Amino acid sequence: MNVDRCWEQYYKTLKLIYLEENKETCQREIDHLVDTAIELKEKTYSNAVLDLGRQFREVCPKARIMWKTSSIAGNFYPPISISDIYSPVIANVFDQTTRLECRRQEYSLRMPLQEEPNFTGIQQHAQVSDCSLVVSLININRYKTTMPVVKQVAENLYATNLYFNGAQRRLVLVSTENIPTMQDDPTKQMSVHSANKINKILELGLLKLTSLSYHSEGSNTAIDTYRLCGWIPDISSINEFNFLKVHKAFSRGECLIAMGTGGFVPKENIFGVKLRKYHDYAVLDIDMINEVVTLRDPLISDTLLTINFDSIRKYFLQVYCNWDSSKLFMFTKDTQIFYSDKKFNPYQTLAGKPTFYLKNNSDRDEYAWVLLEFHLDKNNNTTAYLQEIPDRISTVRLGYNDNSAETGFQLIKIRLKPKQCIWYFCYSSTDKMLTFHTYSTSSDVVFVRSKMPGCDFDVTECAILPENIVPMQYPNHSETDIYYLASIDFSIEGEPGITIITDMVVCLETDDDLVNFQMFHWDDLDFNSPIYDEFYMNERMFEKKDLPLTSGERYRIVASTARPPISKGYQCAVSGINIHADYPCSYKLRESDVRYNSMMFKLPHVFTLASTGITKISLVNRNKYNKVFMRIYPQTQEDYRYNYRVISADTGEDLVKPGNNIQKLYGGIVIKEFLVSDQTNLELHLSFQDNGRVPVELKCQLYVGSVKIITLS
């Protein structure tokens, strides 16, 4: 029996149990492995198969997520330890064969990696743009315990575990067979200079992971160090850097430090070694007495730079720290979510975004850090961040000023008071798997995804239906045509009579739409008395702040646009402050078509109304009992007066009190709910008078709402 084939089938089954949802398929493959183990009679293989059976029985959703986020740019990096590598055939199952790009013509040869046993120190190759990676190698070589373990799998094939995509031990296979080599001098290769071959292998592994090229861009030392050894990345501006505070941690071996320049460096050589633009330097020492920092340029291994604090602040832009979580915290926990751009981002507000709370359940102060990490995949041009939610979420727009939002990592540090709870929202500019790493000094500190409690916030999102688009006017602004967009039933539930200071926003999907909304009391069916009379249109988003609303009351929100909307959906969100905290209240939003008085069955009808007679509309009701509401909207700005009757088509009896000399209000002509019984069919009679001599015809829209179905005759 071919041992390598047995191991290859083992690794295929290992992959299957985490990626295949069909348990029967997985069980058949495991049973086959058991038969193979019995026949092979090899202890290591038998133990591995037994452990695989245990993994299958204990597989959990979190483990599946880790496996399903293993693919990056055609390579598959499973979350398994290098201690689980038993055969080189593992490379056949977990394909990581993509070769690094090299654009240097003088390095056109491809040869196996050569060692440099006599080289002193660690030095970046001049043609490889990975200064941050080499600085990371310089730093972690000073702490041998942080060095990743590298295992040889076969000739010119090595394996290591790196930290990325939410996992602490993703398998990275590194081929050292095809290293760009100088055509004119085969002793020179594009590789970091080091006597330790492990540094060369780690460079290859990280370059393959992040850029698939020897010409990488966009990384920094904090991120590269995290991926190599898992120490928490902390990126800060040089102006925020506290030399004294960090020096204490640095001297205790709790952190690694690097510094990066920006676009401004001195032209002259004033430090013995000329500073380079946009370049990272390893920090080897901080002398608080003389206020100087000792740095190493990764391109020059045999020379140190000594720079005083003032010059550091003048010529350096950022500080990169990496913290040893095992020395700072006792507890860690990871939380994963998939952020859907389609689901969470159609509206540029915080409403509807994923929300989390960080809470200290203990009776004393506790420290907690939360590290957001977005997963590498086919699209890494992503902005992602976690941000504290203000008291009034609905009116706060998206935006984050921290450059770390574009690096794939963001670190939040906080000291939590006893029982303190802080709410956060999450944003990503694209579809992205995100991991939140929580580090804390107590198990009483929790980071949980949850919807915010009711009184603080509520939101509804709905589609815009094409038939909604009917010209209307606002009260006191009848000269301006607007288009009905949507209406929402809004209430504040709780102890009646409590004043809630409320913010409200209606947001559309595109900036090309101009939007407004008005609010009315529930019984104001004519929409003649808006709670505030403020008519103007805003691009995409209209918001009102500090509305003093009352619990126990119901309101109607009517949104409109300046022209037929381009957006296919809208969002309405509210938040507020309960000034009587002893009486909890909650918001409730529900889409409710106010044109039909929120009734279940809706019958729209467009007709023409002439000034020369009475227009009759016949309606069929086949129900023994029904409740009916009507709204008639003549599409005109003229101040005509209207008459209406609703009668039984069978007896001619009036079913509602006739309306005479009625003025069309903002909500049109409203015929309030009335009862219909005994399968009575209806007739609506409508007329108006025009004082002019020329006959006039008006286009009208009829909205009939009912408890049970009604149709046109």
XYZ file of C-alpha atoms in Angstrom:
713
model
C 0.000 0.000 0.000
C 1.373 3.404 -1.019
C 1.830 5.416 2.189
C 1.879 8.780 0.442
C -1.465 8.029 -1.216
C -2.894 7.148 2.182
C -1.761 10.474 3.597
C -3.079 12.333 0.575
C -6.515 10.806 1.138
C -6.255 11.729 4.819
C -5.647 15.413 4.009
C -8.456 15.425 1.441
C -10.818 14.085 4.097
C -9.549 16.639 6.611
C -10.457 19.383 4.161
C -13.780 17.727 3.397
C -15.103 17.600 6.971
C -14.816 21.385 7.305
C -15.976 22.390 3.824
C -18.604 19.728 3.054
C -22.023 20.179 4.653
C -23.173 16.602 3.949
C -22.313 14.592 7.050
C -22.996 11.247 5.374
C -20.373 11.965 2.726
C -17.820 12.859 5.391
C -18.617 9.763 7.458
C -18.106 7.476 4.456
C -14.679 8.977 3.830
C -13.677 8.592 7.487
C -14.847 4.960 7.473
C -12.680 4.391 4.420
C -9.691 5.915 6.251
C -10.302 3.611 9.216
C -10.182 0.585 6.904
C -6.972 1.940 5.394
C -5.417 2.444 8.838
C -6.228 -1.139 9.817
C -4.591 -2.426 6.672
C -1.600 -0.067 6.839
C -0.807 -0.806 10.493
C 1.170 2.407 10.930
C 0.834 4.036 14.371
C 1.153 7.692 13.311
C -1.428 7.239 10.578
C -3.818 5.371 12.885
C -3.602 8.088 15.552
C -4.156 10.793 12.935
C -7.284 9.033 11.641
C -8.642 8.642 15.176
C -8.087 12.364 15.789
C -9.783 13.150 12.486
C -12.861 11.263 13.651
C -12.879 13.332 16.830
C -12.624 16.560 14.808
C -15.553 15.461 12.663
C -17.738 14.831 15.720
C -16.785 18.160 17.297
C -16.746 20.405 14.216
C -18.380 23.767 14.989
C -19.538 26.744 12.888
C -16.537 28.838 13.938
C -14.115 26.169 12.699
C -15.978 25.972 9.403
C -15.686 29.730 8.989
C -11.929 29.534 9.516
C -11.625 26.895 6.807
C -13.965 28.650 4.393
C -11.881 31.830 4.589
C -8.644 30.052 3.673
C -8.472 30.957 -0.030
C -6.384 33.976 -1.000
C -5.424 34.748 -4.606
C -5.605 31.117 -5.700
C -3.726 29.728 -2.693
C -5.368 27.743 0.118
C -4.063 28.372 3.661
C -5.860 25.985 6.067
C -5.925 26.635 9.831
C -3.795 23.624 10.792
C -0.550 23.357 12.730
C 2.726 22.345 11.117
C 2.841 19.590 13.734
C 0.032 17.946 11.728
C 2.222 17.606 8.639
C 3.092 13.944 8.179
C 3.866 13.782 4.459
C 4.939 16.134 1.654
C 1.781 15.175 -0.267
C 0.010 17.794 1.827
C 1.138 20.237 -0.860
C -0.987 18.326 -3.401
C -4.157 18.909 -1.360
C -3.646 22.471 -0.166
C -2.566 24.199 -3.341
C -0.124 27.055 -2.719
C 1.840 26.880 -5.955
C 1.479 30.482 -7.101
C 4.966 31.850 -7.835
C 6.164 35.299 -6.766
C 6.352 37.886 -9.515
C 9.757 39.444 -10.275
C 9.995 42.444 -12.579
C 13.801 42.826 -12.448
C 15.278 41.689 -15.754
C 18.754 41.209 -14.300
C 17.307 38.536 -11.998
C 15.838 36.423 -14.788
C 17.339 33.124 -13.608
C 15.365 30.909 -11.219
C 17.452 28.782 -8.863
C 17.064 27.118 -5.432
C 17.512 29.374 -2.410
C 21.133 29.857 -1.401
C 22.311 30.331 2.169
C 24.604 33.104 3.428
C 26.292 31.514 6.484
C 28.841 34.314 6.909
C 26.444 37.262 6.760
C 26.138 39.286 9.968
C 22.738 40.652 10.930
C 19.607 40.954 8.800
C 19.470 43.252 5.778
C 16.820 44.035 3.197
C 17.686 43.236 -0.409
C 17.947 46.524 -2.279
C 15.652 45.339 -5.081
C 12.907 43.937 -2.841
C 10.491 46.588 -1.540
C 9.695 45.001 1.817
C 11.325 47.255 4.411
C 8.495 46.689 6.903
C 8.837 42.915 6.639
C 12.603 43.038 7.197
C 12.168 45.397 10.163
C 9.730 42.845 11.578
C 12.350 40.114 11.157
C 14.969 42.309 12.855
C 12.651 42.862 15.810
C 11.404 39.319 16.324
C 14.945 37.895 16.041
C 15.724 39.816 19.232
C 13.063 37.754 21.043
C 13.663 34.156 20.056
C 10.359 33.028 21.588
C 8.444 35.038 18.980
C 10.106 33.405 15.974
C 7.711 31.269 13.906
C 8.675 27.614 13.708
C 9.724 26.472 10.237
C 9.529 22.796 9.301
C 11.113 21.192 6.254
C 8.533 19.097 4.410
C 10.577 18.025 1.394
C 13.561 19.194 -0.596
C 13.058 22.916 -1.261
C 9.669 22.843 0.495
C 9.076 24.270 3.976
C 6.065 24.934 6.166
C 5.294 27.498 8.840
C 2.293 28.867 10.705
C 1.406 32.546 10.315
C -1.303 34.689 11.929
C -3.963 35.957 9.520
C -7.647 35.709 8.583
C -8.710 35.274 12.180
C -6.565 32.215 12.897
C -3.397 31.863 14.959
C -1.927 29.023 12.952
C -2.632 29.056 9.241
C -0.425 26.745 7.236
C 1.856 28.475 4.748
C 3.929 26.263 2.437
C 7.062 27.905 1.089
C 8.915 26.666 -1.967
C 12.576 27.672 -2.119
C 13.131 26.161 -5.551
C 12.663 29.134 -7.890
C 14.334 32.197 -6.415
C 15.115 35.073 -8.827
C 18.857 34.931 -9.381
C 21.152 37.415 -11.105
C 22.015 36.392 -14.643
C 25.556 37.766 -14.479
C 26.316 36.552 -10.947
C 24.395 33.427 -9.834
C 25.570 33.934 -6.238
C 23.211 36.909 -5.905
C 19.517 36.307 -5.310
C 16.474 38.416 -4.471
C 16.294 37.430 -0.819
C 16.777 39.054 2.556
C 20.417 38.849 3.616
C 20.769 36.679 6.717
C 22.831 33.771 7.969
C 19.608 32.265 9.321
C 17.762 30.507 6.512
C 14.518 30.768 8.483
C 14.453 34.529 7.874
C 14.664 33.932 4.130
C 11.850 31.388 4.260
C 9.617 33.671 6.340
C 10.177 36.517 3.896
C 9.097 34.287 1.007
C 6.040 33.102 2.915
C 4.822 36.560 3.849
C 5.461 38.020 0.389
C 3.455 35.196 -1.152
C 0.635 35.752 1.307
C 0.318 39.508 0.955
C 1.383 40.456 -2.560
C 2.528 37.460 -4.659
C 5.400 39.702 -5.667
C 8.889 40.817 -4.692
C 7.624 44.365 -5.208
C 5.116 44.660 -2.362
C 3.335 47.848 -1.390
C 1.035 49.094 1.325
C 2.128 47.135 4.372
C 3.771 48.332 7.588
C 5.829 46.817 10.372
C 2.954 46.465 12.845
C 0.937 44.350 10.414
C 3.875 42.240 9.213
C 4.970 41.557 12.789
C 1.453 40.490 13.729
C 1.299 38.040 10.838
C 4.661 36.587 11.812
C 4.232 36.202 15.564
C 0.715 37.293 16.559
C 1.707 40.265 18.736
C -1.079 42.858 18.759
C -0.506 45.574 16.100
C -0.803 49.156 17.326
C -0.425 51.996 14.812
C -0.264 55.587 16.041
C 0.811 59.029 14.928
C 4.218 60.194 16.150
C 2.439 63.162 17.758
C 0.442 60.766 19.956
C 3.465 58.674 20.952
C 4.276 58.668 24.663
C 8.024 57.909 24.899
C 7.993 57.370 28.670
C 4.983 55.065 28.778
C 6.105 52.881 25.888
C 9.718 52.836 27.099
C 8.655 51.048 30.275
C 6.832 48.347 28.336
C 9.685 48.122 25.820
C 12.276 47.610 28.552
C 10.159 44.797 30.048
C 9.971 43.000 26.709
C 6.233 43.580 26.368
C 6.380 45.232 22.971
C 8.350 45.641 19.755
C 8.652 49.094 18.185
C 9.333 50.486 14.733
C 8.980 53.952 13.254
C 8.111 55.092 9.757
C 8.963 58.262 7.866
C 6.624 60.160 5.577
C 7.404 62.316 2.578
C 9.511 64.872 4.496
C 13.092 63.966 5.483
C 16.249 66.121 5.605
C 18.151 66.333 2.331
C 21.491 66.342 4.104
C 23.040 63.454 6.006
C 22.700 64.780 9.561
C 22.410 61.470 11.424
C 25.348 59.552 9.965
C 22.929 57.677 7.716
C 20.566 59.527 5.387
C 16.902 59.074 6.225
C 14.703 57.633 3.487
C 11.179 58.688 2.556
C 8.316 56.336 3.367
C 10.636 53.869 5.062
C 10.362 51.832 8.268
C 13.122 51.601 10.892
C 13.532 49.149 13.767
C 13.743 50.691 17.247
C 16.545 49.022 19.214
C 16.658 51.309 22.248
C 14.963 54.314 23.871
C 17.232 56.360 26.152
C 14.983 58.463 28.378
C 17.903 60.182 30.125
C 19.478 61.558 26.952
C 16.158 61.566 25.060
C 17.456 59.680 22.046
C 16.222 56.686 20.069
C 18.522 54.093 18.510
C 17.261 52.880 15.130
C 18.331 50.400 12.490
C 17.771 50.940 8.784
C 16.800 47.543 7.312
C 18.862 48.364 4.209
C 22.059 48.816 6.280
C 22.778 46.023 8.748
C 26.070 47.300 10.182
C 25.160 50.897 11.098
C 22.886 52.333 13.785
C 21.163 55.720 13.857
C 20.894 57.731 17.059
C 18.223 60.448 16.808
C 16.899 62.751 19.528
C 13.225 62.970 20.415
C 12.688 66.336 18.713
C 14.071 65.068 15.398
C 11.991 61.923 15.712
C 8.862 64.062 16.028
C 9.988 66.227 13.124
C 10.975 63.619 10.561
C 8.944 60.532 11.457
C 5.263 60.112 10.782
C 4.073 56.927 12.493
C 4.978 54.543 15.284
C 4.361 50.813 14.971
C 4.109 48.869 18.219
C 3.392 45.190 18.640
C 2.273 44.028 22.070
C 2.727 40.616 23.650
C -0.840 39.796 24.695
C 0.329 36.976 26.984
C 2.112 39.523 29.198
C -0.683 42.097 29.226
C -3.909 40.097 29.320
C -5.252 36.897 30.806
C -8.204 36.320 28.488
C -8.742 36.397 24.729
C -11.774 35.727 22.562
C -12.461 35.924 18.829
C -15.727 36.910 17.154
C -16.316 36.570 13.404
C -18.931 38.136 11.161
C -19.439 38.377 7.426
C -20.085 41.981 6.455
C -22.370 42.167 3.429
C -22.041 45.324 1.375
C -25.469 44.731 -0.177
C -27.152 44.162 3.177
C -25.489 46.803 5.345
C -24.378 49.575 2.961
C -27.217 50.716 0.700
C -27.711 53.749 2.980
C -24.906 55.949 4.234
C -25.987 56.061 7.862
C -25.119 54.039 10.942
C -28.627 52.638 11.109
C -28.779 48.982 10.174
C -25.046 48.370 10.603
C -23.860 45.440 12.764
C -23.712 46.549 16.401
C -21.763 45.166 19.361
C -21.380 45.925 23.026
C -18.255 45.743 25.174
C -19.263 45.264 28.789
C -17.493 44.924 32.125
C -19.623 42.709 34.360
C -17.222 42.927 37.306
C -17.297 45.294 40.290
C -13.917 46.861 39.529
C -12.184 48.615 36.664
C -10.952 46.305 33.902
C -8.825 46.857 30.806
C -9.839 45.619 27.377
C -8.494 45.891 23.850
C -10.467 45.035 20.729
C -8.561 44.360 17.515
C -10.508 44.400 14.255
C -8.890 42.319 11.518
C -10.329 42.040 8.035
C -9.596 38.822 6.189
C -7.389 38.773 3.131
C -9.217 37.642 0.002
C -9.514 38.591 -3.665
C -10.394 42.209 -2.772
C -8.178 43.855 -0.171
C -8.882 47.476 -1.147
C -11.249 47.810 1.769
C -11.950 50.372 4.457
C -13.175 48.738 7.658
C -13.541 50.049 11.183
C -15.257 49.712 14.536
C -16.548 52.923 16.105
C -18.334 53.841 19.302
C -22.003 54.633 18.810
C -23.052 58.108 19.955
C -26.164 58.612 22.046
C -28.224 59.391 18.978
C -27.315 57.043 16.206
C -29.803 57.938 13.491
C -28.334 61.282 12.506
C -24.641 60.387 12.540
C -23.140 59.765 9.122
C -20.324 57.429 8.255
C -16.739 58.552 8.431
C -13.550 57.622 10.189
C -10.404 59.711 10.328
C -7.978 57.008 11.446
C -5.715 55.768 8.630
C -5.705 52.324 10.229
C -9.187 51.785 8.768
C -7.525 51.121 5.409
C -4.772 48.817 6.685
C -6.982 45.892 7.600
C -6.397 46.332 11.333
C -7.773 48.674 13.970
C -7.033 48.604 17.690
C -9.354 50.041 20.348
C -7.986 50.351 23.907
C -10.258 51.138 26.804
C -10.493 51.086 30.571
C -13.960 49.946 31.589
C -15.563 51.101 34.803
C -17.572 48.605 36.887
C -20.686 47.470 34.970
C -19.875 49.879 32.140
C -21.248 48.989 28.712
C -20.121 50.657 25.478
C -21.880 50.148 22.152
C -20.050 50.028 18.811
C -21.048 49.766 15.184
C -19.021 48.159 12.422
C -18.502 49.325 8.830
C -16.775 47.836 5.801
C -16.714 49.332 2.321
C -16.930 45.892 0.641
C -18.072 42.336 1.304
C -15.605 41.177 3.930
C -15.118 38.547 6.600
C -14.094 40.304 9.819
C -12.624 38.981 13.049
C -12.751 40.896 16.330
C -10.036 39.791 18.760
C -10.891 40.777 22.352
C -8.116 40.903 24.964
C -9.048 41.548 28.592
C -7.817 41.351 32.167
C -10.949 39.530 33.338
C -13.375 36.914 32.084
C -16.110 39.337 33.172
C -15.348 41.498 30.128
C -17.448 40.434 27.135
C -17.694 41.600 23.529
C -21.023 40.565 22.014
C -22.843 41.226 18.769
C -26.347 42.404 19.593
C -29.088 44.746 18.446
C -29.277 47.935 20.460
C -32.178 48.094 22.936
C -35.419 49.660 21.751
C -35.598 53.196 23.072
C -32.125 53.992 21.840
C -32.655 53.083 18.230
C -34.924 51.490 15.647
C -34.813 51.219 11.872
C -36.853 49.982 8.935
C -35.722 49.382 5.363
C -38.148 48.863 2.480
C -38.281 48.768 -1.286
C -39.721 51.643 -3.297
C -42.629 50.434 -5.434
C -43.097 52.062 -8.870
C -46.845 52.595 -8.344
C -46.079 54.862 -5.387
C -44.968 57.668 -7.672
C -47.869 60.143 -7.708
C -47.479 63.964 -7.672
C -48.730 65.608 -4.460
C -48.248 68.877 -2.554
C -47.232 69.804 0.975
C -49.453 71.903 3.231
C -48.728 75.613 2.786
C -46.523 74.782 -0.221
C -49.133 73.841 -2.791
C -47.181 75.541 -5.557
C -44.541 72.799 -5.449
C -45.138 69.320 -6.884
C -43.605 66.506 -4.872
C -43.795 62.733 -5.275
C -45.077 60.394 -2.600
C -42.331 57.957 -1.628
C -43.420 55.983 1.413
C -45.199 56.191 4.735
C -44.349 54.648 8.077
C -46.356 53.893 11.193
C -44.285 55.164 14.120
C -45.004 54.837 17.823
C -43.260 55.115 21.185
C -44.272 52.279 23.453
C -44.066 52.452 27.220
C -45.481 54.473 30.104
C -47.855 57.019 28.456
C -46.993 60.699 28.550
C -43.194 60.414 28.696
C -41.351 62.980 26.561
C -38.687 61.463 24.303
C -36.296 63.831 22.506
C -36.114 62.119 19.131
C -33.919 62.330 16.048
C -35.193 60.908 12.796
C -33.690 60.343 9.352
C -34.946 59.066 6.001
C -32.180 58.001 3.638
C -32.233 56.867 0.002
C -29.646 54.858 -1.904
C -28.304 57.550 -4.215
C -27.249 61.194 -4.017
C -29.260 61.891 -7.182
C -32.517 61.826 -5.213
C -33.833 64.823 -3.254
C -35.859 63.748 -0.236
C -38.051 65.227 2.511
C -40.385 63.799 5.118
C -43.190 65.186 7.243
C -44.640 63.837 10.485
C -48.300 63.845 11.473
C -50.371 62.648 14.390
C -52.049 59.325 13.723
C -55.580 60.740 13.501
C -54.594 63.527 11.083
C -55.743 61.611 8.002
C -55.944 64.808 5.922
C -52.289 65.581 6.716
C -53.311 69.163 7.272
C -51.375 69.784 10.516
C -47.765 68.612 10.273
C -45.908 68.437 13.581
C -43.344 70.767 12.032
C -43.827 72.846 8.902
C -40.450 72.767 7.236
C -40.336 72.171 3.514
C -37.040 71.760 1.700
C -35.321 68.890 -0.064
C -31.929 67.385 0.765
C -29.753 65.137 -1.342
C -30.228 61.500 -0.389
C -30.877 62.108 3.306
C -33.355 64.234 5.254
C -33.106 64.443 9.016
C -34.874 66.151 11.883
C -33.367 66.573 15.334
C -34.735 67.235 18.794
C -38.379 66.400 18.130
C -40.222 66.303 21.501
C -42.452 63.264 21.000
C -44.644 61.514 23.542
C -44.778 57.866 24.546
C -48.128 56.180 24.048
C -48.734 58.253 20.906
C -48.853 57.023 17.298
C -47.507 59.056 14.409
C -47.336 58.829 10.650
C -44.171 59.624 8.713
C -44.727 60.544 5.062
C -41.616 60.731 2.865
C -41.446 62.309 -0.565
C -39.020 63.210 -3.339
C -38.671 66.184 -5.648
C -39.045 63.928 -8.701
C -39.674 60.234 -9.332
C -36.892 58.547 -7.333
C -33.950 56.693 -8.837
C -33.303 54.742 -5.633
C -34.865 51.297 -5.308
C -35.105 51.393 -1.537
C -35.166 53.661 1.473
C -34.283 53.537 5.154
C -35.961 55.255 8.070
C -34.211 55.343 11.437
C -34.956 56.957 14.778
C -33.047 57.373 18.000
C -33.494 59.499 21.043
C -32.985 60.369 24.652
C -35.486 59.411 27.343
C -35.369 62.303 29.807
C -37.305 60.163 32.308
C -34.943 57.217 32.603
C -37.052 55.544 35.306
C -39.764 54.837 32.727
C -38.325 52.693 29.921
C -39.768 53.194 26.458
C -39.121 51.703 23.053
C -39.538 52.814 19.458
C -41.537 50.870 16.922
C -41.328 51.486 13.170
C -43.431 49.698 10.580
C -43.982 50.403 6.903
C -47.639 51.239 6.513
C -49.197 52.665 3.355
C -50.958 55.735 4.658
C -52.723 56.345 1.351
C -54.938 53.346 2.158
C -55.023 54.104 5.901
C -52.750 51.100 6.475
C -55.508 48.644 5.585
C -54.757 45.159 4.321
C -56.386 45.288 0.882
C -55.475 48.110 -1.482
C -57.277 49.150 -4.637
C -55.751 51.998 -6.685
C -57.640 53.561 -9.574
C -56.860 56.475 -11.904
C -59.818 58.310 -13.428
C -60.806 61.622 -15.008
C -63.081 64.089 -13.230
C -64.933 66.612 -15.415
C -66.426 69.910 -14.273
C -69.496 69.316 -16.446
C -71.059 66.482 -14.460
C -70.787 63.776 -11.810
C -68.221 60.983 -12.116
C -69.424 57.624 -10.827
C -67.151 54.736 -9.827
C -68.688 51.351 -9.063
C -67.061 48.983 -6.560
C -67.901 45.331 -5.930
C -68.036 44.038 -2.351
C -68.825 40.329 -1.975
C -68.351 40.254 1.804
C -71.037 40.158 4.471
C -68.923 42.491 6.573
C -66.280 44.952 5.454
C -64.625 48.156 6.554
C -63.652 50.661 3.851
C -61.515 53.799 3.600
C -61.173 56.119 0.590
C -58.729 58.826 -0.387
C -59.200 60.831 -3.589
C -56.328 62.888 -4.876
C -57.049 65.320 -7.742
C -53.757 66.182 -9.411
C -54.140 69.929 -9.563
C -52.897 72.986 -7.735
C -56.149 74.891 -8.261
C -58.280 75.561 -5.191
C -61.423 73.792 -6.403
C -64.252 72.696 -4.133
C -65.493 69.119 -4.317
C -68.658 67.171 -3.538
C -68.870 63.446 -2.896
C -71.304 60.711 -1.945
C -70.789 57.009 -1.218
C -74.007 55.082 -1.707
C -75.252 51.522 -1.841
C -75.518 50.474 -5.475
C -78.469 48.310 -4.527
C -80.629 50.728 -2.501
C -79.179 54.183 -3.217
C -78.774 54.719 0.512
C -75.886 56.916 1.690
C -73.243 54.842 3.447
C -71.405 57.914 4.761
C -72.403 61.493 5.340
C -72.139 63.328 1.997
C -69.343 65.832 1.609
C -70.177 69.218 0.116
C -67.920 72.108 -0.828
C -64.859 70.158 0.390
C -61.364 71.599 -0.008
C -58.581 69.284 -1.109
C -55.974 69.172 1.660
C -52.429 67.819 1.588
C -53.758 64.292 1.978
C -56.390 64.804 -0.697
C -60.093 64.260 -0.044
C -60.460 61.753 2.775
C -63.506 59.569 3.378
C -62.895 58.031 6.771
C -63.497 54.369 7.575
C -67.093 53.180 7.285
C -68.826 49.818 7.619
C -70.360 47.861 4.738
C -72.555 44.806 5.340
C -74.709 42.244 3.511
C -72.526 42.103 0.385
C -73.453 45.663 -0.497
C -71.856 47.031 -3.671
C -70.722 50.646 -3.623
C -70.854 53.705 -5.820
C -68.641 56.742 -5.378
C -70.118 59.956 -6.818
C -67.662 62.824 -7.213
C -67.958 66.282 -8.737
C -66.407 69.726 -8.609
C -67.278 73.180 -9.839
C -65.120 75.480 -11.937
C -66.122 79.129 -12.150
C -64.599 79.459 -15.610
C -66.615 79.127 -18.805
C -64.338 76.509 -20.359
C -64.975 72.930 -19.137
C -62.125 71.448 -17.101
C -60.994 67.844 -16.689
C -58.837 66.686 -13.775
C -56.776 63.533 -13.537
C -57.482 61.917 -10.170
C -56.069 59.044 -8.142
C -58.388 56.957 -5.985
C -57.031 54.865 -3.111
C -59.460 52.359 -1.574
C -58.340 50.536 1.549
C -60.423 47.732 3.038
C -60.377 44.923 5.572
C -61.581 42.456 2.926
C -61.148 42.555 -0.804
C -63.018 45.068 -2.976
C -62.783 45.270 -6.769
C -63.826 47.636 -9.532
C -67.081 46.817 -11.242
